[in-house]
CSV table of C-alpha atoms and ligand atoms in Angstrom, one decimal:
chain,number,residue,atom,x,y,z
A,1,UNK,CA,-5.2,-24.0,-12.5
A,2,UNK,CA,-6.4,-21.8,-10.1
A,3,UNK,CA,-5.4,-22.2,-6.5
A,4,UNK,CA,-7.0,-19.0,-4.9
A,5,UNK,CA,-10.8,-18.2,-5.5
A,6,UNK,CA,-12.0,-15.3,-3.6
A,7,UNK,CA,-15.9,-14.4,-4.5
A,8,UNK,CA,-17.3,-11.4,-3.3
A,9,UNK,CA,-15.6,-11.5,0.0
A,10,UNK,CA,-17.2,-8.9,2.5
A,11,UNK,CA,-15.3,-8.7,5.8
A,12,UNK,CA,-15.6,-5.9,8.5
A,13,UNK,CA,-14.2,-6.2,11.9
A,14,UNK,CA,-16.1,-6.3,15.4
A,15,UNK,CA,-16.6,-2.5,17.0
A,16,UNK,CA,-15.7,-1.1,13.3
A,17,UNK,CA,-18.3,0.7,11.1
A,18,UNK,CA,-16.8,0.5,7.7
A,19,UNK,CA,-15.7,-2.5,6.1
A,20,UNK,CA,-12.4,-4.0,5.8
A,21,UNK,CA,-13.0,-5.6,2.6
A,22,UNK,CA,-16.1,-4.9,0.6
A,23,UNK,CA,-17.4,-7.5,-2.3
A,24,UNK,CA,-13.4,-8.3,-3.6
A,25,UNK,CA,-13.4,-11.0,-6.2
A,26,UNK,CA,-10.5,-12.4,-7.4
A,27,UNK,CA,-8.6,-15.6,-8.4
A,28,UNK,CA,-4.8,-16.5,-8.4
A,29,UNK,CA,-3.3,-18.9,-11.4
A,30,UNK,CA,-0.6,-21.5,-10.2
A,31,UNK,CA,2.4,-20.0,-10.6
A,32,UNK,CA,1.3,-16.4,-11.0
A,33,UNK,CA,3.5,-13.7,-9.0
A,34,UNK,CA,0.6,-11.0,-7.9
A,35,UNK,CA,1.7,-7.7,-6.3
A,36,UNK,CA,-0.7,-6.1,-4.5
A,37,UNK,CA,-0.8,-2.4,-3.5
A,38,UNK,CA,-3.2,0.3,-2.1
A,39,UNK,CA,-2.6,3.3,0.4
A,40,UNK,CA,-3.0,2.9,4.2
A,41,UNK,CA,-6.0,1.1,5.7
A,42,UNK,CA,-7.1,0.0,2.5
A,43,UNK,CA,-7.5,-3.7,3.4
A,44,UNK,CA,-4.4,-5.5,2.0
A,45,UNK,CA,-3.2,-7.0,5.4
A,46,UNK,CA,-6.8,-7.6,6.0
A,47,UNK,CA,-7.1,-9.5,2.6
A,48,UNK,CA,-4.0,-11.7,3.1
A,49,UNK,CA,-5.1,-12.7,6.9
A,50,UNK,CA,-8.5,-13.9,4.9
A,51,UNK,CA,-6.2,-16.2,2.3
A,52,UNK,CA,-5.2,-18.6,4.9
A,53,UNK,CA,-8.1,-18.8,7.4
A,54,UNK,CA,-6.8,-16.5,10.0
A,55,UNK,CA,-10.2,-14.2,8.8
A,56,UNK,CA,-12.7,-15.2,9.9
A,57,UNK,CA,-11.1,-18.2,12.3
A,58,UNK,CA,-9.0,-16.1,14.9
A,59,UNK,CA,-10.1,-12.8,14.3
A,60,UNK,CA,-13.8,-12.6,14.4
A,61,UNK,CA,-16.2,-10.4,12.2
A,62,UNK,CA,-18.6,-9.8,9.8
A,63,UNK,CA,-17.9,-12.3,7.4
A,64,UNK,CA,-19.5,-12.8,3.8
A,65,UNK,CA,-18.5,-14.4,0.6
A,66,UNK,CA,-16.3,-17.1,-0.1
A,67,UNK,CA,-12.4,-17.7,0.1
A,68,UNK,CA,-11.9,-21.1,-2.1
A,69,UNK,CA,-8.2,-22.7,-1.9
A,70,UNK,CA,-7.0,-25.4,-4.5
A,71,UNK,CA,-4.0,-27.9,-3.9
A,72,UNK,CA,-2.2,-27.6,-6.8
A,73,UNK,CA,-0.5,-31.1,-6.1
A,74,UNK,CA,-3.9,-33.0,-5.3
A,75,UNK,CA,-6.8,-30.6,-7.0
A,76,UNK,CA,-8.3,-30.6,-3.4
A,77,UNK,CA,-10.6,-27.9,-2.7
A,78,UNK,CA,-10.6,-26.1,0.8
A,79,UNK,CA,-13.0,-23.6,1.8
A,80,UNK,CA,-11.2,-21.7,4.2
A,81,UNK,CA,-14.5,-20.5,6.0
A,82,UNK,CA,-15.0,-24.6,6.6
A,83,UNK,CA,-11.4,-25.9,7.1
A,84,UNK,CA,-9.3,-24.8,10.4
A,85,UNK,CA,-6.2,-22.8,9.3
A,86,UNK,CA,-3.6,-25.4,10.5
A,87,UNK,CA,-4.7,-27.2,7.3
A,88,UNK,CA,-5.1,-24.0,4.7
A,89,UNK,CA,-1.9,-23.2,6.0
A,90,UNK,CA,-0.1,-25.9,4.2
A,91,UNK,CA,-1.7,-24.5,1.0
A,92,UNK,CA,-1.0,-20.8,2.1
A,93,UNK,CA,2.0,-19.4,4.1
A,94,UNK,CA,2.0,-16.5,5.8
A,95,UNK,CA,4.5,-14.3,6.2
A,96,UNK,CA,4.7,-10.8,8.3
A,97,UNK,CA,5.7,-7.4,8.0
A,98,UNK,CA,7.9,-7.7,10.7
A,99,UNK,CA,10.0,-11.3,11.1
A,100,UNK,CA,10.6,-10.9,15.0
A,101,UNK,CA,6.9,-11.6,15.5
A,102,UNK,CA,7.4,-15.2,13.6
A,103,UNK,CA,10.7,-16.0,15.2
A,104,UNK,CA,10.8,-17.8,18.6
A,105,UNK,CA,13.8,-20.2,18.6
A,106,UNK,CA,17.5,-20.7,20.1
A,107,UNK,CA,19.1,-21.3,16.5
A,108,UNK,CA,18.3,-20.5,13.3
A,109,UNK,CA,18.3,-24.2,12.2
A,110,UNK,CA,15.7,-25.2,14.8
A,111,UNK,CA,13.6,-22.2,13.9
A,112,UNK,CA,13.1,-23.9,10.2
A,113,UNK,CA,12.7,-27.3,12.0
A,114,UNK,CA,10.1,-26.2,14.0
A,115,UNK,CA,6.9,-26.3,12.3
A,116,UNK,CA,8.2,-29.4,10.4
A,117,UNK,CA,8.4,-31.4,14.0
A,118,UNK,CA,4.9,-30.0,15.0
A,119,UNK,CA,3.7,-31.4,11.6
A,120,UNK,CA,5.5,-35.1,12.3
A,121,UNK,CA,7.8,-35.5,9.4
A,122,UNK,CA,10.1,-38.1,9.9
A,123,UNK,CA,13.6,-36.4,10.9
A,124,UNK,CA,15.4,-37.3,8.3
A,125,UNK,CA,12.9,-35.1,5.8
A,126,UNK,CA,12.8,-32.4,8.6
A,127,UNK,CA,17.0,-32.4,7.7
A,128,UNK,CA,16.5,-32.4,4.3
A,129,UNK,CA,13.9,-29.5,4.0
A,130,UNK,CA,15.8,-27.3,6.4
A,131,UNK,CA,19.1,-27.8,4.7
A,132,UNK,CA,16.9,-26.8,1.2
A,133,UNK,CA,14.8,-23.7,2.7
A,134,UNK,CA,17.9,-22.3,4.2
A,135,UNK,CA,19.4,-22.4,1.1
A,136,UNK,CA,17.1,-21.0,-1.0
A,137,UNK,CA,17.1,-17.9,1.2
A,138,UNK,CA,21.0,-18.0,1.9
A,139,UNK,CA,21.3,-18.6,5.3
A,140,UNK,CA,23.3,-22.2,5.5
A,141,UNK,CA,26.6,-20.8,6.3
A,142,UNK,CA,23.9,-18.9,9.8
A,143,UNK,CA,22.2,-22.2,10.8
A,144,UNK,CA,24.0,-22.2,14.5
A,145,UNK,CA,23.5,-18.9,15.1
A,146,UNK,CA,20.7,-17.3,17.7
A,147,UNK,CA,18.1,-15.5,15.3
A,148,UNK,CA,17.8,-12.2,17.1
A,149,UNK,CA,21.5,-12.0,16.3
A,150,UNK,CA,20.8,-11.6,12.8
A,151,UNK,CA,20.1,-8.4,10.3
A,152,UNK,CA,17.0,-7.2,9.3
A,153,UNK,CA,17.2,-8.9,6.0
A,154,UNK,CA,18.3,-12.1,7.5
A,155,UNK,CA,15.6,-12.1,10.3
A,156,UNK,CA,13.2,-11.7,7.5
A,157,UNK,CA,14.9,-14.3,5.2
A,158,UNK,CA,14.6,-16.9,7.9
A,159,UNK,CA,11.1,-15.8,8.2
A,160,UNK,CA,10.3,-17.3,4.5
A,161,UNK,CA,12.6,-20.3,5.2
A,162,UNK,CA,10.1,-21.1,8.1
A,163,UNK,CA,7.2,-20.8,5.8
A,164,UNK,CA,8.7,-22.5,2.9
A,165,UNK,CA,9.9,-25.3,4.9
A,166,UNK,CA,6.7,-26.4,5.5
A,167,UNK,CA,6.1,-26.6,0.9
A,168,UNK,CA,3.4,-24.3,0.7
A,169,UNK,CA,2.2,-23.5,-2.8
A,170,UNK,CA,1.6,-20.0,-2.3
A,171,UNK,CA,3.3,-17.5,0.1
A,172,UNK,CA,1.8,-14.5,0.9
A,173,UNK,CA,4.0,-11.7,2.1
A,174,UNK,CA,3.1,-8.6,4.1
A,175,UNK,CA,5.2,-5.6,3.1
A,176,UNK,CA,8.1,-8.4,3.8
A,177,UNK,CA,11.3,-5.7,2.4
A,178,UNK,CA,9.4,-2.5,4.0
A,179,UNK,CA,11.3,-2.4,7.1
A,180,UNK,CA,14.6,-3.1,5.7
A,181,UNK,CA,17.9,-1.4,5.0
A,182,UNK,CA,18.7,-1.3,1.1
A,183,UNK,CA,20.5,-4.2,1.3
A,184,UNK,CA,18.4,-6.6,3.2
A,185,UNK,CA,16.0,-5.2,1.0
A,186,UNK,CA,17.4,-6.4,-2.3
A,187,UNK,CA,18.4,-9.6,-0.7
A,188,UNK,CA,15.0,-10.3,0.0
A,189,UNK,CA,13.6,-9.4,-3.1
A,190,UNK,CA,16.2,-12.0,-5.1
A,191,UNK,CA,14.6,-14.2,-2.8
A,192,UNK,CA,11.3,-13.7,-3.5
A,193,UNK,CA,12.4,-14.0,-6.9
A,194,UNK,CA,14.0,-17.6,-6.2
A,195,UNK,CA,10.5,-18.7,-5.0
A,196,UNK,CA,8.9,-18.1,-8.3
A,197,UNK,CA,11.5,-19.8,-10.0
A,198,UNK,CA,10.9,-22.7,-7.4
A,199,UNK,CA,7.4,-23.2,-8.8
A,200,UNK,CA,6.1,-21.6,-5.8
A,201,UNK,CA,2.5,-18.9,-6.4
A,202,UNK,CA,3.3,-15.2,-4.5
A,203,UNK,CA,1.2,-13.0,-3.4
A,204,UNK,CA,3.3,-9.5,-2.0
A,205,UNK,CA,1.9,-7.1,-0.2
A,206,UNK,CA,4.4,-3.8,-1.1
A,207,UNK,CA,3.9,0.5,-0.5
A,208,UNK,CA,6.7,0.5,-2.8
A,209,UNK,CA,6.1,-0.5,-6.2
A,210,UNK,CA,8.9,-0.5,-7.9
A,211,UNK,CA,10.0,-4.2,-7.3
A,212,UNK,CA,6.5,-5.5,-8.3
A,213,UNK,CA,6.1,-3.0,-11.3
A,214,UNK,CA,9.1,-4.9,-12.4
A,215,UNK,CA,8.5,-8.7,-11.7
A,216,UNK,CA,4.8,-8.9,-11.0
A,217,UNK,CA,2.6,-10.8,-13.4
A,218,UNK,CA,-0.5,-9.0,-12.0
A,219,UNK,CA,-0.8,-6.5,-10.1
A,220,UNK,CA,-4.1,-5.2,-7.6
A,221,UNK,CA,-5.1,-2.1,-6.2
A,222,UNK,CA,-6.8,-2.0,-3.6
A,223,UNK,CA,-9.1,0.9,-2.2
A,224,UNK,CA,-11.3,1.4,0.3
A,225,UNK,CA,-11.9,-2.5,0.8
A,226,UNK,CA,-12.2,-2.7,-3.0
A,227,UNK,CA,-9.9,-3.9,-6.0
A,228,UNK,CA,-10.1,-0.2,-7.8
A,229,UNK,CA,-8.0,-1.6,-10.5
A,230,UNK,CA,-5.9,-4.9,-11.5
A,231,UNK,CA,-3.6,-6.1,-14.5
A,232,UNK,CA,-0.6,-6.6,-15.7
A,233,UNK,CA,2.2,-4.3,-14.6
A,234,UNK,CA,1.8,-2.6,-18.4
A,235,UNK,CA,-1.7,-2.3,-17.9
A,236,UNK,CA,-1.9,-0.4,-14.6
A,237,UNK,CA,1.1,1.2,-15.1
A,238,UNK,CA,-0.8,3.1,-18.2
A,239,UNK,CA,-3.1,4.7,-14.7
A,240,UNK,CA,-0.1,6.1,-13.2
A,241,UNK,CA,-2.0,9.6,-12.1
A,242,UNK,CA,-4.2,7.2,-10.3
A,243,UNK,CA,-1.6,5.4,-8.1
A,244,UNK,CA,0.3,8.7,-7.4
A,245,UNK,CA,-3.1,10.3,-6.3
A,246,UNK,CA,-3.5,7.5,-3.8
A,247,UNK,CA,0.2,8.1,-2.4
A,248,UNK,CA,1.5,4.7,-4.1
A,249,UNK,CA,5.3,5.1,-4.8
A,250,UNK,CA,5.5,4.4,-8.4
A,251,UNK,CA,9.0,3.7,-10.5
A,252,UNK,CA,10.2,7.1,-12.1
A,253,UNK,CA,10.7,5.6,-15.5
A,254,UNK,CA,7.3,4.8,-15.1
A,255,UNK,CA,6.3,8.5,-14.4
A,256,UNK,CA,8.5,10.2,-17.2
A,257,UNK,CA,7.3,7.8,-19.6
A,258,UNK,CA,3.5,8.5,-18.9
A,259,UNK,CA,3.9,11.8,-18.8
A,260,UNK,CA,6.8,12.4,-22.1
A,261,UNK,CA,3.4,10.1,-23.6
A,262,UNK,CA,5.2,7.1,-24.5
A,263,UNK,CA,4.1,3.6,-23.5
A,264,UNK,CA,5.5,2.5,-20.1
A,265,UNK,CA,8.6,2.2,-19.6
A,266,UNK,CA,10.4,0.1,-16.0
A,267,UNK,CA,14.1,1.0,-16.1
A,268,UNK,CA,16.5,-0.9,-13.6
A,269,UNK,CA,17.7,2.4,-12.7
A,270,UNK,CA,14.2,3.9,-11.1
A,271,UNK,CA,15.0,5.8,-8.3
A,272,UNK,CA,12.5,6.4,-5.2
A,273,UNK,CA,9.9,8.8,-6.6
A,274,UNK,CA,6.9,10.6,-5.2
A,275,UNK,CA,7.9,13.7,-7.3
A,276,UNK,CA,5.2,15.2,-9.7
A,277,UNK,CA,7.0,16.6,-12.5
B,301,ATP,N1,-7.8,-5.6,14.3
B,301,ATP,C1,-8.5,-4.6,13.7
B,301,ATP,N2,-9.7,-4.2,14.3
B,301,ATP,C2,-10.4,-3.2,13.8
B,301,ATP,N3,-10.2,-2.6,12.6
B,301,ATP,C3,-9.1,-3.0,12.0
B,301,ATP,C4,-8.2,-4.0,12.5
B,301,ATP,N4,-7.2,-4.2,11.6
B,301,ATP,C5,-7.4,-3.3,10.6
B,301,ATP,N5,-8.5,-2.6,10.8
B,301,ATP,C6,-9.1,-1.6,9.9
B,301,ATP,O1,-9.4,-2.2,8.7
B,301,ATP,C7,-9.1,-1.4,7.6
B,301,ATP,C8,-8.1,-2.1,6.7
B,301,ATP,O2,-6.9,-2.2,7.4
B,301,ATP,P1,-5.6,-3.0,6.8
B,301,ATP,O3,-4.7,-3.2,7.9
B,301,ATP,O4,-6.1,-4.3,6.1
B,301,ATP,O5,-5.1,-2.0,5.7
B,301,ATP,P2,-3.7,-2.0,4.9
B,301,ATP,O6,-4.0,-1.7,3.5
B,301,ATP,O7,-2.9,-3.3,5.2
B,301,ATP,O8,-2.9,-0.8,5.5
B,301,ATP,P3,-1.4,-0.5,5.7
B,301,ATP,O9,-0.8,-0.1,4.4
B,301,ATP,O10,-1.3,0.7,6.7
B,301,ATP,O11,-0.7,-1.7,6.3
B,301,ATP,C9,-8.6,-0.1,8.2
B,301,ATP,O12,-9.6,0.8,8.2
B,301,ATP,C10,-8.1,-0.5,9.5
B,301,ATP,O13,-8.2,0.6,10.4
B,302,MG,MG1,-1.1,-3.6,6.1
């Protein structure tokens, strides 16, 4: 089942004289883990702010085509140019590059409560879903603690308890490990792993392609407002002079194999590469 329809989608902001995001098409299968990539200013924030209303809602524009979200749970249709975002947001969560923009509360508990309370779930489901998002990202053993206390990592892992909290289908991620230390990075990422296994769609935003080369059923590109190419991790992989020509960091294995001519190859052991050999 699908639960993202995106047709033609046209969006350029107010004061700008190139487009954001010029006739993208695309649709998103329950389930599906989708990594999206592209070089600076190519459009991917801009496409993720247009998956849960925010485009064209809050920020203005010149709007075009048609975003179409499914409930996976129900087979409700939304489009999001029609329905305000506090509903699409219950089909897609957001979350940000950088967590401190998301977090506002005393404890890290009450930060995951939060958005449950403003939806009116009875407490004793707000316990329950806190208790279960916090877990999912490993933060139970942090639940008294004051967030801006926390690591990177742990800032941003409370980030997607927030979201997920509030059962979502999809979560969308903007560059959600870019900021991080290695650690919090890979923490992250066995999170975002966890999600899938939970059932839940992603959509990743990443510069670094390495994580989503590996675990990515799909992967975009985006360029210049366009998808330039999309398939699975095998199949884009096989246009690796492309990605590097666009400055996309791409998994050395990746590189050696394309280049020895062998079919592609994603080692565990891929080291940051922007090398040409
Ligand atoms: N609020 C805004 N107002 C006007 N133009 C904007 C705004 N936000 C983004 N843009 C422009 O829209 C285009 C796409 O930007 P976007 O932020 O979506 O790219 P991106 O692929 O996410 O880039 P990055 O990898 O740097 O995060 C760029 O040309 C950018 O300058
Ligand atoms: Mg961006």
């Amino acid at each position: 089942m699908k639960v993202i329809e995106v047709r033609n989608l046209h969006f350029r902001y107010p004061r700008s004289r190139t487009p954001a995001l010029s006739g993208v098409s695309l649709s998103v299968d329950r389930g599906e883990m989708i990594g999206i990539l592209g070089p600076s200013g190519s459009g991917k924030s801009t496409f993720l702010l247009t998956l849960n209303g925010i485009i064209p809602h809050s920020i203005r524009g010149e709007f075009s085509g048609e975003v179409v979200l499914r409930n996976p749970l129900t087979g409700e249709e939304f489009k999001t140019s029609k329905t305000p975002v506090s509903k699409l947001s219950t089909i897609v969560g957001l979350v940000f590059q950088n967590p401190e923009s998301q977090l506002f509360n005393m404890t890290v508990e009450d930060e995951v409560a939060f958005a449950l309370e403003n939806m009116g779930l009875p407490r004793d489901e707000i316990e329950e879903r806190v208790e279960w998002a916090l877990g999912v990202v490993g933060l139970s053993n942090k639940r008294d603690e004051f967030p801006p206390n926390l690591s990177g990592g742990e800032k941003q892992r409370l980030a997607i308890a927030s979201v997920l909290a509030m059962k979502p289908p999809v979560i969308a991620m903007d560059e959600p490990t870019s900021q991080l230390d290695p650690m919090g990075k890979r923490d992250v990422e066995r999170v975002i792993l966890k999600l899938r296994r939970e059932g839940i769609t992603v959509v990743i935003v990443e510069h670094d392609s390495r994580f989503l080369f590996k675990n990515a059923d799909r992967l975009i590109v985006f360029d210049g407002g366009r998808i330039l190419l999309q398939g699975t991790p095998r199949e884009v992989g096989a246009r690796v002079d492309e990605l590097v020509d666009l400055g996309i960091k791409v998994p050395m294995s990746l590189l050696l194999s394309h280049r020895l001519g062998l079919s592609p190859v994603f080692s565990p052991e891929d080291f940051p590469s922007r090398v040409s050999l």
